[in-house]
Structures are given as C-alpha cells and as structure tokens.
Amino acid sequence: METLDELDDVTISRAIIEHYARDLIDALDTEVAIAGGGPAGLMAGYCLARKGIKTTLFERKLSVGGGMWGGGMMFSRIVVQDTGRDVLSDLGIRTEHYRDKYWVADAIECVSTLTSGAVQAGLRIFNLVSVEDVMIRRDEKVSGLVINWSPVEMASLHVDPLTIRAKVVIDATGHACEVVGIVANKVGGRLNTESGSIMGERSMWAEEGERAILGNTREVYPGLYVAGMAANAVYGSPRMGAIFGGMLISGKKAAEMIIEEITANE
Ligand code: 48H
C-alpha cells in the first residue's frame, strides 16, 4: 500500500511565504502593470505575456474574471460576434452558433480558459490586491502603481501601501475606470479625451458600445492606457450588456499598441 510522506506544517508555510515573497519582489519592476482582471485585463495580459513582455496584473477580488462569470443577469452565457468568436477560438474556447453573426459561449469556460492561458503564457497575477494610487514622477508620466491588500481597503485599516514600477500601466478596472479617476483627481492632468476629463459612460446600446470601444482603447495619459469597459466610461461611450467581443478585442488592441511602443523604445 502507498504511504504518504511525512508532512511538516511549518515547511508548507515556509514554501508559500518564500515563493510569494520572491514573486512579489520580482514584480516590483515590471514592464507592464495591469489594474483589473476582467476579460479586458486578462486578454491584454495574455497577449503581452505571450510576446515575452514582463507583465503583472493586480485584481482586487479573490477571483479574476470580473463581470464575465455572471453572463447576462446571472445567466452564465456570453454572446460574441464573429470577431470575438475568432479570439475565443484562438484560445481554445468553444462557441455555439446562435444565428447570423451571434455566437454563444459558456462564461465559466471563458474565464477559466482565458485565465489559464494567460498564466501559462507568463502573466503574473496577484489577486486580493487593490490599486489605490499611481506613481508619477517629474516627467508627469504614470510610471507605476501603488498597491495594498484588498482586506486593508475593505476594513478601512490605516496601513500604508507598496509601490510597483512599470514602463506602462493599463487601467482595466471596468465601469469604474479607477486608475484614470485617480489620475484625473490627484494629478490634475488633462486626459486625452475631448473634454480633458472623464466623459462618463452612456446608457446601454450594444451596437454603438461595441463599435466605439476599439477607438476608445488608447493612451489616455502619458504612460497610462485604458482598455475594456473603462475605455467606454472614460471616452463617453455606451455600455453594451453581456456581449463580450469588444472587451476581448480591446484588451488585445491595448497589448498590441504597448508591444509596438516597447519595441520602438528598445
Ligand atoms: C484592482 C480592481 C480595481 C482596483 C476594479 O468589470 P470587469 O469585468 O472589466 P472589463 O472591462 O474587463 O469587462 C467589462 C465587463 O465585465 C462588463 O462589465 C460589461 C461588458 N458590461 C456591460 C454593461 O452593460 O454593464 O473587470 C474589472 C476588474 C474586476 O475584477 C474588479 O474587481 C477589478 O477590475 N478592479 N482591481 N484594483 N482599484 N478596480
């Protein structure tokens, strides 16, 4: 009969602490830092990591996936159009044809497969970590993120944060566009929008929301890109409900623009 090896509880604890601390120290200097692990952030992280770019993603919640798990009104299915379906197929995620240009996918398969693909491509994800500020230097460029444990934020504990240096930051925090909000409020700089400030999300209109999102995926402030729902919120475009092609393609586009920028500066 097979016997289990002797286990030492403290060795288990030491292994966890040493490996986590090693990885967090390694992440202190990263090429791209992503705030938010919804579909847009995960997709951006996947595309960047696959190109060998050192990328770190911080997610406030226990689980990544953002608004994708719940599909539409907790019916855990998502809809994508042809372009979104191509992205899902590339990731090995199955879709079922509904009619015309509409495809349906299982939200659980989407989140789990995308997350697994991103992590295995080299994306480093820290869950339970909230981005609470940005790092700005004399050149007035966003040059990193300020992070803290989410439970510190939730319990309003007076605990100071830590800092991550990054060449480029992506705000993929969804509807709240939190990182852009921090820049607008604290840095007081003019954003690359029509008004110079956050324009605010508009009411539901799937066609227009999906059409606008690619144009809205851009560098909104030096060193800071915006992707996913945050892009539509910053640039004053509509929400679009549970159609997710735009989120995935926005994350992919942000990654492509950043890859071009990083490669050009090398
Ligand atoms: C760390 C943070 C912070 C922070 C937030 O909401 P998400 O799923 O965002 P997207 O853009 O990838 O996808 C949007 C989509 O889910 C959606 O909401 C759609 C399509 N809505 C349409 C409609 O009509 O409503 O994910 C954002 C993630 C979440 O997991 C947050 O917990 C996380 O970002 N987050 N993480 N630090 N300060 N703020």
CSV table of C-alpha atoms and ligand atoms in Angstrom, one decimal:
chain,number,residue,atom,x,y,z
A,1,MET,CA,0.0,0.0,0.0
A,2,GLU,CA,1.2,3.5,-0.8
A,3,THR,CA,2.2,5.6,2.2
A,4,LEU,CA,2.0,9.4,2.4
A,5,ASP,CA,5.3,11.2,3.0
A,6,GLU,CA,5.7,12.8,6.4
A,7,LEU,CA,4.5,16.4,6.3
A,8,ASP,CA,5.8,19.3,8.3
A,9,ASP,CA,3.3,22.1,8.6
A,10,VAL,CA,5.9,24.8,9.0
A,11,THR,CA,7.7,23.7,5.8
A,12,ILE,CA,4.4,24.1,4.0
A,13,SER,CA,4.0,27.7,5.4
A,14,ARG,CA,7.7,28.5,4.6
A,15,ALA,CA,7.2,27.3,1.0
A,16,ILE,CA,4.2,29.5,0.5
A,17,ILE,CA,5.7,32.6,2.1
A,18,GLU,CA,9.1,32.3,0.3
A,19,HIS,CA,7.6,31.8,-3.1
A,20,TYR,CA,5.0,34.5,-2.8
A,21,ALA,CA,7.6,37.0,-1.5
A,22,ARG,CA,10.0,36.0,-4.3
A,23,ASP,CA,7.4,36.6,-6.9
A,24,LEU,CA,6.2,39.9,-5.4
A,25,ILE,CA,9.8,41.2,-5.2
A,26,ASP,CA,10.3,40.2,-8.8
A,27,ALA,CA,7.1,42.1,-9.8
A,28,LEU,CA,8.3,45.4,-8.2
A,29,ASP,CA,9.9,46.2,-11.5
A,30,THR,CA,7.7,45.2,-14.3
A,31,GLU,CA,7.3,46.2,-17.9
A,32,VAL,CA,3.5,46.4,-17.9
A,33,ALA,CA,1.3,46.7,-14.9
A,34,ILE,CA,-2.5,46.0,-15.3
A,35,ALA,CA,-5.1,47.1,-12.8
A,36,GLY,CA,-8.1,44.7,-13.0
A,37,GLY,CA,-8.5,41.1,-14.0
A,38,GLY,CA,-11.8,41.1,-16.0
A,39,PRO,CA,-11.9,39.9,-19.6
A,40,ALA,CA,-10.1,43.0,-21.0
A,41,GLY,CA,-7.2,42.9,-18.4
A,42,LEU,CA,-6.8,39.2,-18.8
A,43,MET,CA,-6.7,39.4,-22.5
A,44,ALA,CA,-4.2,42.2,-22.5
A,45,GLY,CA,-2.1,40.3,-20.1
A,46,TYR,CA,-2.3,37.1,-22.2
A,47,CYS,CA,-1.2,38.9,-25.4
A,48,LEU,CA,1.7,40.8,-23.7
A,49,ALA,CA,3.0,37.8,-21.8
A,50,ARG,CA,2.9,35.6,-24.9
A,51,LYS,CA,5.2,38.2,-26.5
A,52,GLY,CA,7.7,37.8,-23.6
A,53,ILE,CA,6.8,41.1,-22.0
A,54,LYS,CA,7.1,41.1,-18.3
A,55,THR,CA,3.5,41.8,-17.2
A,56,THR,CA,1.9,41.9,-13.8
A,57,LEU,CA,-1.9,42.1,-13.1
A,58,PHE,CA,-3.5,43.2,-9.8
A,59,GLU,CA,-7.0,42.1,-9.0
A,60,ARG,CA,-8.9,43.4,-6.1
A,61,LYS,CA,-11.2,40.3,-5.7
A,62,LEU,CA,-10.4,36.8,-4.7
A,63,SER,CA,-11.2,35.6,-8.2
A,64,VAL,CA,-10.3,37.1,-11.6
A,65,GLY,CA,-12.9,37.2,-14.4
A,66,GLY,CA,-14.7,40.4,-13.4
A,67,GLY,CA,-18.1,40.7,-14.9
A,68,MET,CA,-17.7,37.7,-17.2
A,69,TRP,CA,-18.7,34.9,-14.7
A,70,GLY,CA,-22.3,36.2,-14.5
A,71,GLY,CA,-23.1,36.5,-18.2
A,72,GLY,CA,-26.3,38.5,-18.6
A,73,MET,CA,-28.3,38.9,-15.4
A,74,MET,CA,-26.6,35.7,-13.9
A,75,PHE,CA,-27.4,33.6,-16.9
A,76,SER,CA,-23.8,32.4,-17.2
A,77,ARG,CA,-23.6,32.5,-21.0
A,78,ILE,CA,-21.9,35.3,-23.0
A,79,VAL,CA,-22.6,36.4,-26.6
A,80,VAL,CA,-19.8,37.4,-29.0
A,81,GLN,CA,-19.9,38.5,-32.6
A,82,ASP,CA,-17.7,36.9,-35.4
A,83,THR,CA,-14.5,38.8,-34.4
A,84,GLY,CA,-15.0,37.9,-30.7
A,85,ARG,CA,-15.6,34.3,-31.7
A,86,ASP,CA,-12.2,34.3,-33.5
A,87,VAL,CA,-10.5,35.4,-30.3
A,88,LEU,CA,-12.2,32.7,-28.3
A,89,SER,CA,-11.4,30.0,-30.9
A,90,ASP,CA,-7.7,31.0,-30.8
A,91,LEU,CA,-7.8,30.5,-27.0
A,92,GLY,CA,-9.5,27.0,-27.5
A,93,ILE,CA,-12.8,28.2,-26.1
A,94,ARG,CA,-15.8,26.6,-27.6
A,95,THR,CA,-18.7,28.6,-29.1
A,96,GLU,CA,-22.1,27.6,-30.4
A,97,HIS,CA,-23.6,29.4,-33.3
A,98,TYR,CA,-26.9,31.1,-32.4
A,99,ARG,CA,-27.9,32.9,-35.6
A,100,ASP,CA,-26.3,35.2,-38.2
A,101,LYS,CA,-23.3,36.8,-36.5
A,102,TYR,CA,-24.2,35.8,-32.9
A,103,TRP,CA,-22.2,33.1,-31.0
A,104,VAL,CA,-22.8,31.9,-27.5
A,105,ALA,CA,-20.1,30.7,-25.1
A,106,ASP,CA,-20.1,29.4,-21.5
A,107,ALA,CA,-18.9,32.1,-19.2
A,108,ILE,CA,-17.2,29.7,-16.9
A,109,GLU,CA,-15.2,28.1,-19.8
A,110,CYS,CA,-14.3,31.6,-21.0
A,111,VAL,CA,-12.9,32.8,-17.6
A,112,SER,CA,-11.1,29.6,-16.7
A,113,THR,CA,-9.5,29.0,-20.1
A,114,LEU,CA,-8.5,32.7,-20.6
A,115,THR,CA,-7.0,32.8,-17.1
A,116,SER,CA,-5.2,29.6,-17.5
A,117,GLY,CA,-3.9,30.6,-20.9
A,118,ALA,CA,-2.7,33.9,-19.6
A,119,VAL,CA,-0.9,32.5,-16.5
A,120,GLN,CA,0.7,29.7,-18.6
A,121,ALA,CA,1.9,32.4,-21.1
A,122,GLY,CA,3.7,34.1,-18.2
A,123,LEU,CA,1.3,36.7,-16.9
A,124,ARG,CA,1.8,37.1,-13.2
A,125,ILE,CA,-1.5,37.7,-11.3
A,126,PHE,CA,-1.8,38.9,-7.8
A,127,ASN,CA,-5.3,38.5,-6.5
A,128,LEU,CA,-6.7,40.2,-3.4
A,129,VAL,CA,-4.6,43.3,-4.2
A,130,SER,CA,-6.1,46.7,-4.9
A,131,VAL,CA,-4.6,49.5,-6.9
A,132,GLU,CA,-5.1,52.6,-4.7
A,133,ASP,CA,-2.8,55.2,-6.4
A,134,VAL,CA,-0.4,55.8,-9.2
A,135,MET,CA,3.3,56.7,-9.2
A,136,ILE,CA,4.0,59.9,-11.0
A,137,ARG,CA,7.4,61.5,-11.5
A,138,ARG,CA,8.7,64.9,-12.7
A,139,ASP,CA,8.1,64.0,-16.3
A,140,GLU,CA,4.4,63.8,-15.4
A,141,LYS,CA,4.2,60.3,-16.8
A,142,VAL,CA,2.5,57.4,-15.0
A,143,SER,CA,5.4,55.3,-14.0
A,144,GLY,CA,3.9,52.7,-11.7
A,145,LEU,CA,1.1,51.6,-9.4
A,146,VAL,CA,0.5,51.9,-5.7
A,147,ILE,CA,-1.0,48.7,-4.2
A,148,ASN,CA,-2.4,47.5,-1.0
A,149,TRP,CA,-4.2,44.3,0.3
A,150,SER,CA,-7.9,44.4,-0.5
A,151,PRO,CA,-8.8,43.5,3.0
A,152,VAL,CA,-7.0,46.6,4.2
A,153,GLU,CA,-9.1,48.6,1.9
A,154,MET,CA,-12.3,46.8,2.9
A,155,ALA,CA,-11.7,47.2,6.6
A,156,SER,CA,-10.5,50.8,6.2
A,157,LEU,CA,-7.3,49.9,8.1
A,158,HIS,CA,-4.7,52.6,8.3
A,159,VAL,CA,-2.0,50.7,6.6
A,160,ASP,CA,0.4,52.3,4.1
A,161,PRO,CA,0.8,50.8,0.6
A,162,LEU,CA,3.7,49.5,-1.5
A,163,THR,CA,4.8,50.6,-5.0
A,164,ILE,CA,5.3,48.8,-8.3
A,165,ARG,CA,7.4,50.5,-11.1
A,166,ALA,CA,6.2,49.9,-14.7
A,167,LYS,CA,7.0,51.3,-18.1
A,168,VAL,CA,3.3,51.2,-19.0
A,169,VAL,CA,0.1,50.9,-17.0
A,170,ILE,CA,-3.3,49.6,-18.2
A,171,ASP,CA,-6.5,50.6,-16.5
A,172,ALA,CA,-8.8,47.6,-17.0
A,173,THR,CA,-10.9,48.2,-13.9
A,174,GLY,CA,-14.2,48.2,-15.8
A,175,HIS,CA,-17.1,50.6,-15.3
A,176,ALA,CA,-15.4,52.5,-12.5
A,177,CYS,CA,-12.2,53.3,-14.5
A,178,GLU,CA,-10.5,53.7,-11.2
A,179,VAL,CA,-6.9,54.4,-12.3
A,180,VAL,CA,-7.9,57.1,-14.8
A,181,GLY,CA,-10.1,58.5,-12.0
A,182,ILE,CA,-7.0,58.7,-9.7
A,183,VAL,CA,-5.0,60.5,-12.4
A,184,ALA,CA,-7.9,62.9,-13.0
A,185,ASN,CA,-8.4,63.7,-9.3
A,186,LYS,CA,-4.9,63.6,-7.9
A,187,VAL,CA,-2.6,64.5,-10.7
A,188,GLY,CA,-5.0,67.1,-12.1
A,189,GLY,CA,-3.6,66.5,-15.6
A,190,ARG,CA,-5.5,66.9,-18.8
A,191,LEU,CA,-6.7,63.5,-20.1
A,192,ASN,CA,-6.5,62.7,-23.8
A,193,THR,CA,-10.3,63.0,-24.1
A,194,GLU,CA,-12.5,65.6,-25.9
A,195,SER,CA,-13.1,67.4,-22.6
A,196,GLY,CA,-9.8,66.7,-20.9
A,197,SER,CA,-11.6,64.8,-18.1
A,198,ILE,CA,-13.6,61.6,-17.7
A,199,MET,CA,-16.6,61.9,-20.0
A,200,GLY,CA,-18.7,59.2,-18.3
A,201,GLU,CA,-20.4,56.0,-19.5
A,202,ARG,CA,-23.6,56.3,-21.6
A,203,SER,CA,-26.8,54.1,-21.4
A,204,MET,CA,-27.0,50.6,-23.0
A,205,TRP,CA,-26.6,50.4,-26.7
A,206,ALA,CA,-24.8,47.2,-27.8
A,207,GLU,CA,-24.1,48.2,-31.4
A,208,GLU,CA,-22.6,51.6,-30.6
A,209,GLY,CA,-20.8,50.5,-27.4
A,210,GLU,CA,-19.0,47.7,-29.3
A,211,ARG,CA,-18.3,49.9,-32.3
A,212,ALA,CA,-16.8,52.6,-30.1
A,213,ILE,CA,-14.6,50.5,-27.8
A,214,LEU,CA,-11.7,49.9,-30.2
A,215,GLY,CA,-11.3,53.7,-30.8
A,216,ASN,CA,-11.5,54.3,-27.1
A,217,THR,CA,-8.7,51.8,-26.3
A,218,ARG,CA,-5.8,54.2,-26.2
A,219,GLU,CA,-3.2,56.0,-24.2
A,220,VAL,CA,-5.4,58.3,-22.1
A,221,TYR,CA,-2.5,60.0,-20.2
A,222,PRO,CA,1.3,59.6,-20.7
A,223,GLY,CA,2.1,56.0,-19.6
A,224,LEU,CA,-1.5,55.1,-19.0
A,225,TYR,CA,-3.6,53.1,-21.4
A,226,VAL,CA,-7.3,52.3,-20.9
A,227,ALA,CA,-9.0,49.1,-22.0
A,228,GLY,CA,-12.4,47.3,-21.8
A,229,MET,CA,-15.4,48.9,-20.2
A,230,ALA,CA,-13.2,51.5,-18.6
A,231,ALA,CA,-12.4,52.8,-22.1
A,232,ASN,CA,-16.0,53.5,-22.9
A,233,ALA,CA,-16.5,55.1,-19.5
A,234,VAL,CA,-13.6,57.4,-19.9
A,235,TYR,CA,-14.5,58.4,-23.5
A,236,GLY,CA,-18.2,58.8,-23.0
A,237,SER,CA,-19.5,55.8,-25.0
A,238,PRO,CA,-22.4,53.5,-24.2
A,239,ARG,CA,-22.4,50.3,-22.2
A,240,MET,CA,-23.3,47.2,-24.2
A,241,GLY,CA,-24.6,44.5,-21.9
A,242,ALA,CA,-23.4,40.9,-22.0
A,243,ILE,CA,-21.7,40.9,-25.4
A,244,PHE,CA,-18.0,40.4,-24.7
A,245,GLY,CA,-16.2,40.6,-28.1
A,246,GLY,CA,-15.4,44.2,-27.5
A,247,MET,CA,-13.8,43.6,-24.1
A,248,LEU,CA,-11.5,40.8,-25.5
A,249,ILE,CA,-10.5,42.8,-28.6
A,250,SER,CA,-10.0,45.9,-26.6
A,251,GLY,CA,-7.5,44.0,-24.3
A,252,LYS,CA,-5.8,42.6,-27.4
A,253,LYS,CA,-5.6,46.1,-29.0
A,254,ALA,CA,-4.1,47.7,-25.8
A,255,ALA,CA,-1.5,44.9,-25.8
A,256,GLU,CA,-0.6,45.4,-29.5
A,257,MET,CA,-0.2,49.2,-29.0
A,258,ILE,CA,2.0,48.7,-26.0
A,259,ILE,CA,4.1,46.0,-27.7
A,260,GLU,CA,4.7,48.5,-30.5
A,261,GLU,CA,5.7,51.2,-28.0
A,262,ILE,CA,8.0,49.0,-26.0
A,263,THR,CA,9.7,47.5,-29.1
A,264,ALA,CA,10.2,51.0,-30.6
A,265,ASN,CA,11.9,52.2,-27.4
A,266,GLU,CA,14.3,49.3,-27.2
B,1,48H,C1,-7.6,46.1,-8.5
B,1,48H,C2,-9.6,46.4,-9.5
B,1,48H,C3,-9.7,47.7,-9.1
B,1,48H,C4,-8.6,48.2,-8.4
B,1,48H,C5,-11.5,47.3,-10.1
B,1,48H,O1,-15.5,44.8,-14.7
B,1,48H,P1,-14.6,44.0,-15.4
B,1,48H,O2,-15.1,42.7,-16.0
B,1,48H,O3,-14.0,44.9,-16.6
B,1,48H,P2,-13.7,44.6,-18.2
B,1,48H,O4,-13.6,45.9,-18.8
B,1,48H,O5,-12.7,43.6,-18.4
B,1,48H,O6,-15.1,43.9,-18.7
B,1,48H,C6,-16.3,44.6,-18.5
B,1,48H,C7,-17.4,43.6,-18.5
B,1,48H,O7,-17.3,42.6,-17.5
B,1,48H,C8,-18.7,44.3,-18.2
B,1,48H,O8,-18.9,44.8,-17.1
B,1,48H,C9,-19.6,44.7,-19.3
B,1,48H,C10,-19.4,44.1,-20.7
B,1,48H,N1,-20.6,45.4,-19.1
B,1,48H,C11,-21.5,45.9,-20.0
B,1,48H,C12,-22.7,46.5,-19.2
B,1,48H,O9,-23.6,47.0,-19.9
B,1,48H,O10,-22.8,46.5,-18.0
B,1,48H,O11,-13.4,43.7,-14.5
B,1,48H,C13,-12.7,44.7,-13.9
B,1,48H,C14,-11.9,44.0,-12.7
B,1,48H,C15,-12.8,43.5,-11.6
B,1,48H,O12,-12.5,42.1,-11.4
B,1,48H,C16,-12.5,44.4,-10.4
B,1,48H,O13,-12.6,43.7,-9.2
B,1,48H,C17,-11.1,44.8,-10.7
B,1,48H,O14,-11.1,45.0,-12.1
B,1,48H,N2,-10.8,46.1,-10.1
B,1,48H,N3,-8.6,45.6,-9.2
B,1,48H,N4,-7.5,47.4,-8.1
B,1,48H,N5,-8.5,49.5,-8.0
B,1,48H,N6,-10.9,48.3,-9.5
